[in-house]
XYZ file of C-alpha atoms in Angstrom:
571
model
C -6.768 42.064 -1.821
C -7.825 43.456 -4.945
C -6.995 40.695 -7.627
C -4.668 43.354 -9.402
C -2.905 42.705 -6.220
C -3.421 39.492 -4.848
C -2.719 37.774 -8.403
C 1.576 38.167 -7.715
C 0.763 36.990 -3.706
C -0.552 34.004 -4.837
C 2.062 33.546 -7.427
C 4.625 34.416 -4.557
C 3.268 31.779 -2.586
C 3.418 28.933 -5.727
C 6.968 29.634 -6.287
C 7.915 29.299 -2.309
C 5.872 25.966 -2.377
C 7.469 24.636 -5.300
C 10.796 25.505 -4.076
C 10.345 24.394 -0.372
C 7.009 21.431 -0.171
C 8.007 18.695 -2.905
C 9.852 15.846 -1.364
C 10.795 12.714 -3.707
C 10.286 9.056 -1.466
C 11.881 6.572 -4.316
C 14.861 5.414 -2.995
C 16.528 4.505 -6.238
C 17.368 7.217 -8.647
C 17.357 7.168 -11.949
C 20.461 7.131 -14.377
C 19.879 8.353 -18.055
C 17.724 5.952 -19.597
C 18.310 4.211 -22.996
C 14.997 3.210 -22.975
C 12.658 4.392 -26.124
C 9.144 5.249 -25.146
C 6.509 2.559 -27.316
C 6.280 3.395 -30.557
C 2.793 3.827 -31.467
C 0.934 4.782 -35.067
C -0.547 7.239 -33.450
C 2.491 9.308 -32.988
C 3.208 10.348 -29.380
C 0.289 9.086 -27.014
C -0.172 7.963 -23.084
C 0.789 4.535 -22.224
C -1.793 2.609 -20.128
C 0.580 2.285 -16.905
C 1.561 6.025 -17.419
C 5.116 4.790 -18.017
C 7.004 7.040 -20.805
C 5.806 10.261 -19.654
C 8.946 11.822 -19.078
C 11.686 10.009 -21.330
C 14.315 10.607 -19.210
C 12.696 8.549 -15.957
C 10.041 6.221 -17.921
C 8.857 5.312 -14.376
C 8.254 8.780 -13.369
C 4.905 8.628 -12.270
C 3.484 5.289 -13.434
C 1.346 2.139 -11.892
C 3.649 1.189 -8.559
C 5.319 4.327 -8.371
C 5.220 5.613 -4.801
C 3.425 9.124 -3.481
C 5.816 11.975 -2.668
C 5.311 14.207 -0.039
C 5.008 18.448 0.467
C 6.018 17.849 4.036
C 9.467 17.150 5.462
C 10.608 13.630 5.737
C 11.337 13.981 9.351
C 7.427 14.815 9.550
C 6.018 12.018 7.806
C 6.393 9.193 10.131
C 2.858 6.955 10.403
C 1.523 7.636 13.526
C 2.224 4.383 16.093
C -0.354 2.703 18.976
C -1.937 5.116 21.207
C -1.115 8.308 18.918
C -2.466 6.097 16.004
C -5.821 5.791 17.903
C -6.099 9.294 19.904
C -8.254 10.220 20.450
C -11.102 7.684 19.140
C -11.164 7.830 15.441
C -14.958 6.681 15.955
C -15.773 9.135 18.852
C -14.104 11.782 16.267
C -16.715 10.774 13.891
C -19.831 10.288 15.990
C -19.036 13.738 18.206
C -17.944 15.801 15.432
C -18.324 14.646 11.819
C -22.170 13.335 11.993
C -24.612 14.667 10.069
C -27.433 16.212 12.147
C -28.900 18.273 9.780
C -27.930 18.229 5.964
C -25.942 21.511 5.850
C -26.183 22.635 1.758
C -23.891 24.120 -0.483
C -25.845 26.848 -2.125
C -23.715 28.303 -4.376
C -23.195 24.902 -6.732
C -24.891 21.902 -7.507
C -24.231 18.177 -6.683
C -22.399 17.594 -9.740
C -19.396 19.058 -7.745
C -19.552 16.008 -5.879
C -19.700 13.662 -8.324
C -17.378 15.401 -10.970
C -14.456 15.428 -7.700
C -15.177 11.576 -7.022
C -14.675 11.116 -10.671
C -11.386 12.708 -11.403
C -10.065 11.562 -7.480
C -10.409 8.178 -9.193
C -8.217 8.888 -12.019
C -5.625 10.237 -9.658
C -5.632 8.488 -6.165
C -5.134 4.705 -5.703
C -3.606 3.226 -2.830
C -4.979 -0.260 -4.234
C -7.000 -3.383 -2.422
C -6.289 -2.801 1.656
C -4.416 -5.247 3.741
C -6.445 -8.126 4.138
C -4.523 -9.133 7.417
C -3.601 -7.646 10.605
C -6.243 -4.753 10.538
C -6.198 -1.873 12.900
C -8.644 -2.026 15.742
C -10.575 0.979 17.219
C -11.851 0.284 21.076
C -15.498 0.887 20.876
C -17.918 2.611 23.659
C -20.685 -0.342 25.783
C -23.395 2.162 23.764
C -22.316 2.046 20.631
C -24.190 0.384 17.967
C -21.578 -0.842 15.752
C -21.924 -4.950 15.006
C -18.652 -6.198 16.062
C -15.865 -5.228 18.953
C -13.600 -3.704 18.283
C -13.805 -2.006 15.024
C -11.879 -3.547 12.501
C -10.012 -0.947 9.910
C -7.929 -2.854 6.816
C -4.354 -1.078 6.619
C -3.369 0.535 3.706
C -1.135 -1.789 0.792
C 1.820 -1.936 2.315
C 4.916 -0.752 -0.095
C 6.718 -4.260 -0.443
C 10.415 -2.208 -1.514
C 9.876 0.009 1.551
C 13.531 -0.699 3.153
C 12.178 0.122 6.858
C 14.208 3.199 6.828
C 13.174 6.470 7.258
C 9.290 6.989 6.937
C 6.898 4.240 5.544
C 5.943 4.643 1.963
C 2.861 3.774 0.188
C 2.411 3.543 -3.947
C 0.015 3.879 -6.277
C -2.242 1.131 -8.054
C -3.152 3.758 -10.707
C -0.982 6.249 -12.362
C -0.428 9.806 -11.090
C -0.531 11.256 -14.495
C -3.491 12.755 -15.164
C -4.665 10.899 -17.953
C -8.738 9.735 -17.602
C -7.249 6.339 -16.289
C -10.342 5.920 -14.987
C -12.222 5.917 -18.348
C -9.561 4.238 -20.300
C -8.160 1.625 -17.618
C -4.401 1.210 -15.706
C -3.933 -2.373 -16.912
C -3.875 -4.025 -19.973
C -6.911 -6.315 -19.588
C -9.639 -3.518 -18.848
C -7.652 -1.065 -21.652
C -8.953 -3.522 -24.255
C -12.373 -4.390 -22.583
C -13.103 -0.810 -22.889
C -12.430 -0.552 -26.893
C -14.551 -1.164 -29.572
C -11.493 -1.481 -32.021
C -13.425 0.341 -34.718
C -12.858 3.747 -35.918
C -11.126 4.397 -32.632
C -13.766 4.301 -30.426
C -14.432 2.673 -26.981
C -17.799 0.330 -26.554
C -21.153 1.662 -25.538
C -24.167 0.015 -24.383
C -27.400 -0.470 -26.189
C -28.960 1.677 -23.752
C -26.715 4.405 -24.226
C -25.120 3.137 -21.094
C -21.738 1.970 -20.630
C -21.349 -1.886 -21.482
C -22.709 -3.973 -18.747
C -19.835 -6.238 -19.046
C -17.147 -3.795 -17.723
C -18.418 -4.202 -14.289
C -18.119 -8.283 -15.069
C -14.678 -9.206 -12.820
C -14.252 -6.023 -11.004
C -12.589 -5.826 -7.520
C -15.417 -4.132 -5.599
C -12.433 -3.890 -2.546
C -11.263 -1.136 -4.326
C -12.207 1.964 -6.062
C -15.038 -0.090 -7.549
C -16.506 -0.845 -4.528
C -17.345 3.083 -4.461
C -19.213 3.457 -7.694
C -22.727 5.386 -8.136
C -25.025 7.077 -10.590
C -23.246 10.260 -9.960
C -20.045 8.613 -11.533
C -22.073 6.614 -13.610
C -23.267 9.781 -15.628
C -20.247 11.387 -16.008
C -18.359 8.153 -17.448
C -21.005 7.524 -19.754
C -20.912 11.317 -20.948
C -16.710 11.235 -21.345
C -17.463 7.850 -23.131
C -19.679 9.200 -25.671
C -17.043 12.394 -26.211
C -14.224 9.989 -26.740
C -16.625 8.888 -29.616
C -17.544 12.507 -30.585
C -13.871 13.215 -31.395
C -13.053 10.250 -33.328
C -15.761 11.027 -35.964
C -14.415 14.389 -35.937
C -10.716 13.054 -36.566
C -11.998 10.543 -38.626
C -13.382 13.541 -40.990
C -10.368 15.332 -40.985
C -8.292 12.229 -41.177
C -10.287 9.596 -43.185
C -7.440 7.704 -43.849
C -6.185 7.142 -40.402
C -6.563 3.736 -38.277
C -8.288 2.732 -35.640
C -4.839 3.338 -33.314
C -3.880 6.821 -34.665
C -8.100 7.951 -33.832
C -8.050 6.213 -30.437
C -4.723 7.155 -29.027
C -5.461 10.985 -30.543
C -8.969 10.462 -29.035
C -7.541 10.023 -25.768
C -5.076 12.740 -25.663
C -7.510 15.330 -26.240
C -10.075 13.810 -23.832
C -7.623 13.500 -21.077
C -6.673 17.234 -22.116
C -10.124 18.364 -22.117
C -11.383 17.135 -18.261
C -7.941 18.683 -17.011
C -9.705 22.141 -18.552
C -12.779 21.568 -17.469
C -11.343 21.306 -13.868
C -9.127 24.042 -13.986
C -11.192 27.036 -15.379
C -14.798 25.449 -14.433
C -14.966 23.006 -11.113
C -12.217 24.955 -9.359
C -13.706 28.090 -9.890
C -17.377 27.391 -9.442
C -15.765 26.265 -5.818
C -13.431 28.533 -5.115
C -15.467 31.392 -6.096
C -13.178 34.007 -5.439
C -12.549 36.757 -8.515
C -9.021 36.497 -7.555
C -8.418 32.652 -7.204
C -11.157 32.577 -10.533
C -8.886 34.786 -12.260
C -5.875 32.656 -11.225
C -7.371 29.589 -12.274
C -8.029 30.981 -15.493
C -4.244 31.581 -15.393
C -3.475 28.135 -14.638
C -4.303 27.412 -18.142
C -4.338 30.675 -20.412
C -2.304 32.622 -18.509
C -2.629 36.319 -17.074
C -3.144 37.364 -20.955
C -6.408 35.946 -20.851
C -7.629 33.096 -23.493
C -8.584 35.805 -25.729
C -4.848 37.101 -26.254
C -3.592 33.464 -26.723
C -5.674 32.122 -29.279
C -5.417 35.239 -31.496
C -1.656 35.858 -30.898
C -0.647 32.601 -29.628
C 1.902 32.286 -26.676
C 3.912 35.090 -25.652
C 7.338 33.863 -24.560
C 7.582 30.191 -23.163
C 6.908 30.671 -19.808
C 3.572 29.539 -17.856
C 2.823 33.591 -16.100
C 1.506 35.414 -19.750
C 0.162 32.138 -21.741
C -0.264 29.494 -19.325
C 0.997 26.226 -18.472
C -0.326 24.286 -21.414
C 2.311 24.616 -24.397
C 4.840 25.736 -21.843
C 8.378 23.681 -21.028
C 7.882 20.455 -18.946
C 9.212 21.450 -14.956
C 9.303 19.148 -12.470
C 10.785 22.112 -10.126
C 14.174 19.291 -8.419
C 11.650 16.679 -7.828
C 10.747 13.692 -9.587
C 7.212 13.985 -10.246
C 4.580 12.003 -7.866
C 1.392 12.818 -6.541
C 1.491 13.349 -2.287
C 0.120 11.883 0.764
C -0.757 15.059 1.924
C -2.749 16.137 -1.644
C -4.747 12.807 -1.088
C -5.905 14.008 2.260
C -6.945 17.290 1.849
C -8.858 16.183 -1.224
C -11.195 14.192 1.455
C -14.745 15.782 0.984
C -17.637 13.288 1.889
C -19.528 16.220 3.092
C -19.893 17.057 -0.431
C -22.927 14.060 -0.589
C -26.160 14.225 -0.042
C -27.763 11.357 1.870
C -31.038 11.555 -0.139
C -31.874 12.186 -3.974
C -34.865 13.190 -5.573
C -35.099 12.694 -9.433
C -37.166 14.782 -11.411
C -38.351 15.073 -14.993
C -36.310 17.911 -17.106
C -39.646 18.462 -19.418
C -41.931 19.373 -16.266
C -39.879 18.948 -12.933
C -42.011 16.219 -11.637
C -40.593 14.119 -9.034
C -40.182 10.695 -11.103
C -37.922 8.869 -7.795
C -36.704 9.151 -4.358
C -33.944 7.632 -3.344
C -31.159 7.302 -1.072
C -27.636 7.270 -1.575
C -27.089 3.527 -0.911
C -30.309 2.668 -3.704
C -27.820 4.697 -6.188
C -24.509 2.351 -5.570
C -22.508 0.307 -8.282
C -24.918 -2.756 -7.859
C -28.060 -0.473 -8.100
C -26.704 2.355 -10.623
C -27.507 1.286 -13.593
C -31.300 -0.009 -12.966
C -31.377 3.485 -11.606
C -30.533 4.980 -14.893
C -32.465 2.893 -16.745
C -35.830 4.002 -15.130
C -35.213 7.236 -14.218
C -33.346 8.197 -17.933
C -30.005 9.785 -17.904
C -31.023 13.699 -19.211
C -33.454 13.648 -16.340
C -30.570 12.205 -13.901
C -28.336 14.825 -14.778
C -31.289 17.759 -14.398
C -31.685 16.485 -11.000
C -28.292 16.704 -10.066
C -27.909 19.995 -11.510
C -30.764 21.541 -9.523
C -29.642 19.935 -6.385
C -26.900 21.329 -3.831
C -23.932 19.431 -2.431
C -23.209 19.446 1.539
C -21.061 22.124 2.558
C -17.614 20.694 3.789
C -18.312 21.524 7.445
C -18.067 20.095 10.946
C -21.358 17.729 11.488
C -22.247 17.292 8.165
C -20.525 14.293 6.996
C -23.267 11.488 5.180
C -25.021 9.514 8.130
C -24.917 6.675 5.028
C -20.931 6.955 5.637
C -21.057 6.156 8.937
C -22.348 2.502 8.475
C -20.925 2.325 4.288
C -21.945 -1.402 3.435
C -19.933 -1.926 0.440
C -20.837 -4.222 -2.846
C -17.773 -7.217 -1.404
C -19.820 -6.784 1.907
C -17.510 -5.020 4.306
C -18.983 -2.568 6.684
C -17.182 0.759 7.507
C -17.662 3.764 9.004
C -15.927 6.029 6.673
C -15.619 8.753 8.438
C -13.561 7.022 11.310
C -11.348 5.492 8.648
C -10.920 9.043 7.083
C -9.422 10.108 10.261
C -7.513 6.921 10.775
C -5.858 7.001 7.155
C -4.653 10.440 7.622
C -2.490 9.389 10.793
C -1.874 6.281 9.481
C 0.179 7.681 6.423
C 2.208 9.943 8.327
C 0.348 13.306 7.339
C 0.677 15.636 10.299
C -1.889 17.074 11.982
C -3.191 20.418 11.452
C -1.075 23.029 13.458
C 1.967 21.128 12.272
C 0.672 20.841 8.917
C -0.273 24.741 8.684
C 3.283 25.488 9.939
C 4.775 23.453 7.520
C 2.641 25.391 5.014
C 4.301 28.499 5.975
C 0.958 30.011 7.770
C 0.513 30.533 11.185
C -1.477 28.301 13.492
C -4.095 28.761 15.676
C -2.657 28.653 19.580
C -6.563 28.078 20.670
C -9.647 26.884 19.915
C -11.638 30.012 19.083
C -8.745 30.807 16.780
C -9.461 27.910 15.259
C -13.117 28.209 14.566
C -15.256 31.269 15.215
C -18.019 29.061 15.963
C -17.929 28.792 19.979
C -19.878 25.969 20.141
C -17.707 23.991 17.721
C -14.345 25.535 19.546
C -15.809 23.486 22.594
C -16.917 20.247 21.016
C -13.589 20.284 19.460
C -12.064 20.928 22.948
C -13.614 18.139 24.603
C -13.123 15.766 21.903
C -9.213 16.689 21.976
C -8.837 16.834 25.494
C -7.738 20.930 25.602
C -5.087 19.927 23.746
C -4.783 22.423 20.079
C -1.727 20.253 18.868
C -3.629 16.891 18.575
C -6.697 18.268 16.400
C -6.721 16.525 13.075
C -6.290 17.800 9.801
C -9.949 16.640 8.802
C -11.616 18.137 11.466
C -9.374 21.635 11.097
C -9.828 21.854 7.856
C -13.484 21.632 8.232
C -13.783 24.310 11.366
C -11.344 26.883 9.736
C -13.022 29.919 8.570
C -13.516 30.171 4.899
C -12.580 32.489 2.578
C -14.820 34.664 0.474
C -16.260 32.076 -2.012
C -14.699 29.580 -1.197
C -16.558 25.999 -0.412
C -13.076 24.196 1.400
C -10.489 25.629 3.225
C -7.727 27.781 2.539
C -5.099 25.121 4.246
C -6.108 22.994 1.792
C -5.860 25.609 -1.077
C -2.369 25.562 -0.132
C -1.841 22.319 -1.191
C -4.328 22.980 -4.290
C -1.808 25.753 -5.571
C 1.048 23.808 -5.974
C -0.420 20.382 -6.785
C -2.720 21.460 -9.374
C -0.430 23.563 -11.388
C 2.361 20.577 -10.735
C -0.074 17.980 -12.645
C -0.322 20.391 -15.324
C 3.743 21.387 -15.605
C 5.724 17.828 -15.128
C 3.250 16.238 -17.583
C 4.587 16.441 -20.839
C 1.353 15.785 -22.656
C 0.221 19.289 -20.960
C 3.576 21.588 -21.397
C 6.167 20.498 -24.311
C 4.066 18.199 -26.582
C 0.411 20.233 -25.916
C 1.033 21.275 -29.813
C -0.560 20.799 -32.869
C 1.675 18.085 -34.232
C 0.757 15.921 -31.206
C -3.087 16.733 -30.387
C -3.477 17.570 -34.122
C -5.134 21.969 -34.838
C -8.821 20.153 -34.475
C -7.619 18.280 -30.960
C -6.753 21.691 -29.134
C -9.322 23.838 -31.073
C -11.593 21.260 -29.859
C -10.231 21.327 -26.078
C -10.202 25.219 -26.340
C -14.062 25.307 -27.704
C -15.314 22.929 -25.609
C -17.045 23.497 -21.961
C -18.702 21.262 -19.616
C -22.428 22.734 -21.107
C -21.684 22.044 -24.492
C -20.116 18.807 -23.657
C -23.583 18.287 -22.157
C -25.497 19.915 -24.638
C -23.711 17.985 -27.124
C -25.128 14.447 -26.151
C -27.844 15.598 -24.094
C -29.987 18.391 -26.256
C -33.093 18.190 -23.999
C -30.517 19.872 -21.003
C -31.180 23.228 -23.191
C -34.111 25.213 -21.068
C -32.284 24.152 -17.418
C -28.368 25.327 -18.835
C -29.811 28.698 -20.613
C -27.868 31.264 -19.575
C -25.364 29.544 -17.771
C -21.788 29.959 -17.897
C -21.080 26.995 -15.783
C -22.152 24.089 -15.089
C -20.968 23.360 -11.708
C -23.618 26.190 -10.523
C -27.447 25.631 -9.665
C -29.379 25.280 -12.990
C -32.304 26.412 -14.277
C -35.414 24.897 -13.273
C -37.672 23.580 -15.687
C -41.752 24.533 -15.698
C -43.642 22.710 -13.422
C -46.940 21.296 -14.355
């Protein structure tokens, strides 16, 4: 559709979501509360367990909370033993997910990959897998893998989980969007990470984050998944947390360490929730309508030009955008889903192999493969190869395309830093049943869209409609959402599906309108005039440019940098 036209569709098809996908899992509902949220010198700020969000449910959200769900509850149930394990979660993987030949992503670079992985780990924890009773996936005479059977840890179970209705599962982080995974979800690691001076959080010698924040962590869980790519982009949201405390501080001279830290932080949090919106979405979901609509996420249909010269017209999100408009959680307690975590799984975005090149002449300075790039080998990495020239590479480089066969071979046989083995791309397709989210013809009806009756309507590649076929034994209603998701056609622009831009609609604007820090206190009494100008004026290149000058010659020209850059002269 023209986007004059298909601007109101895709509102239309927001406002049925909102009113007919959000499901609330907590049993025990919550009466007014007396409670006060912490007072803090800083004026209104984000708590470290993303309590106090919204005043009237101070658990909304927060460290233990569960995940919702956009699906029914009478379509959530875990899958049991044989549904659980058919077919093969490994012969799924070997048959259909391996990477043959490294299908690219042309149209952006490989910070798309690393810039997801970072904000996935500010949104999605499940926390440290069972350590007991693990699933077990029957295993082929042929194949290679060390041990029979495979041995899959289950997810945390919920320990209030009544064993009525469908299992639930809750979150070891917050679901707020708040750069938890900067600033820490517990107490310990929110104090490692400050300097306690002038409001700023601690930086290596090296320019580097401190060495001793890795000291004590749980490499079982999202730690155990660490890498340069993450590396780069913590260290550069570091050193901007610092950037806007000497700016407060100017403005502000007399203010304390708390009141530049917790201000800090707002507009930090506030700025990678932009950058995602109106940069990483778009440069993926290159569409002019869903660009255009993205834009609208956060400025509205008036266009950022309109609100910063007239400021918001009326209080509602469709003209000025959500930030600065009234909280709505739309009936539903606010939660992150099951089914928002499992769309948002993208390996294919990774490379398998890395080449590192010099921004100054675009020499090749290092080869590498993923697993020489993990958390125990990221930072000697960055040390010898130098950060500017890190990032240059991964801005010249392409991302997989999130396709059939083109998952990381790395993946397959993942040796993590505590030492366990997996085959991620079996337990992809294992956690997905495992958590109840239906599979894909299910899940597209539930999403209001049709779904495909056989396997050419599923993919219009014939050989993958018969791989798919044999795999699933002819039968369309058992495919998984992983594997339809990554057959579907695509739309125009678009590097994932549009199933899973269903989910995207209504779960990206929902982070942005039941957070309060984004909708009724995004004002200048809260983030302080500088704090939003500075949101507002601020995009991933000069973010970049800001810390990293020498990125100049490969970001000329540019108007994002989720796109190929420039490449430097060669020698």
């Amino acid at each position: 559709m023209p986007t004059a036209l298909g601007i109101p569709v895709l509102i239309g098809i927001r406002n049925r979501l909102r009113a007919e996908n959000l499901f609330d899992t907590e049993t025990t509902k919550p009466t007014q509360s007396q409670a006060k949220a912490p007072v803090s010198v800083g004026g209104p700020s984000r708590t470290t367990d993303g309590t106090f969000n919204d005043l009237s449910n101070p658990a909304m959200g927060s460290v233990g909370s569960r995940f919702g769900r956009n699906v029914p509850p009478e379509y959530a149930y875990p899958e049991k033993p044989p549904k659980l394990f058919t077919p093969n979660p490994r012969t799924v993987s070997l048959e259909l997910l391996t990477r043959t030949k490294f299908q690219p992503a042309t149209s952006v670079n490989a910070l798309v990959a690393a810039w997801l992985q970072f904000e996935v780990h500010d949104w999605f924890h499940h926390g440290v897998n069972e350590q007991d009773q693990p699933l077990e996936i029957d295993l082929t005479d042929d194949d290679p893998w060390h041990e029979r059977p495979m041995r899959v840890q289950r997810t945390r179970r919920d320990k209030t989980w009544s064993g009525e209705g469908p299992e639930t599962f809750v979150t070891a982080d917050s679901h707020w969007w708040d750069s938890s995974q900067i600033y820490g979800s517990d107490p310990e690691f929110a104090k490692k990470v400050r300097a306690f001076e002038d409001g700023k959080v601690r930086m290596g010698p090296d320019g580097l984050r401190p060495a001793d924040l890795d000291e004590g962590l749980d490499f079982r869980g999202v730690a155990g998944s660490f890498w340069l790519g993450l590396d780069l982009l913590h260290t550069v949201f570091m050193l901007e947390h610092n950037s806007i405390c000497d700016a407060l501080k100017k403005e502000y001279p007399t203010w304390s360490d708390e009141q530049l830290f917790v201000k800090a932080r707002l507009i930090n949090a506030a700025l990678m929730a932009k950058i995602h919106t109106v940069e990483w979405t778009p440069a993926v979901i290159a569409h002019p309508t869903t660009i255009r609509a993205m834009h609208a996420n956060w400025y509205g249909i008036a266009g950022k030009k309109v609100k910063r010269k007239v400021g918001r017209i009326g209080k509602g999100e469709v003209f000025s955008g959500i930030p600065g408009s009234p909280a709505d959680h739309h009936g539903v307690p606010y939660s992150l889903t099951e089914e928002f975590v499992s769309v948002y799984r993208m390996h294919p975005l990774i490379p398998d192999d890395y080449t590192f090149r010099s921004i100054a002449t675009d020499e090749v300075i290092e080869e590498r493969t993923f697993n020489e790039l993990t958390a125990l080998h990221s930072r000697e990495r960055l040390q010898s190869i130098g950060i500017e020239h890190a990032f240059y590479s991964l801005g010249i480089a392409h991302p997989g395309a999130i396709v059939l066969h083109n998952n990381p071979k790395f993946l397959q046989r993942f040796e993590r830093p505590d030492g366990t083995v997996m085959d991620l791309a079996a337990t992809d397709i294992l956690r997905v049943r495992e958590r109840g989210v239906p599979r894909y013809n299910q899940f597209r009806r539930l999403f209001h869209t049709n779904a495909p009756r056989t396997f050419e309507e599923l993919t219009t590649n014939p050989v993958w409609a018969e791989e798919i076929r044999k795999v699933y034994d002819n039968e369309i209603e058992m495919v998984d959402l992983m594997v339809g998701l990554y057959s579907e056609p695509l739309p125009k622009g678009f590097a994932f599906s549009d199933t899973a831009f269903r989910v995207f609609i209504l779960m990206a604007s929902r982070r942005l309108k039941s957070d309060r820090f984004f909708t009724d206190d995004y004002r200048p009494e809260v983030y302080t005039q500088l704090g939003l100008d500075w949101i507002d004026d601020t995009t991933m290149i000069s973010l970049l440019l800001r810390h990293y000058p020498q990125l100049e010659p490969a970001l000329r020209g540019l108007d994002n940098a989720f796109v190929p850059w420039n490449r430097t002269a060669r020698t």
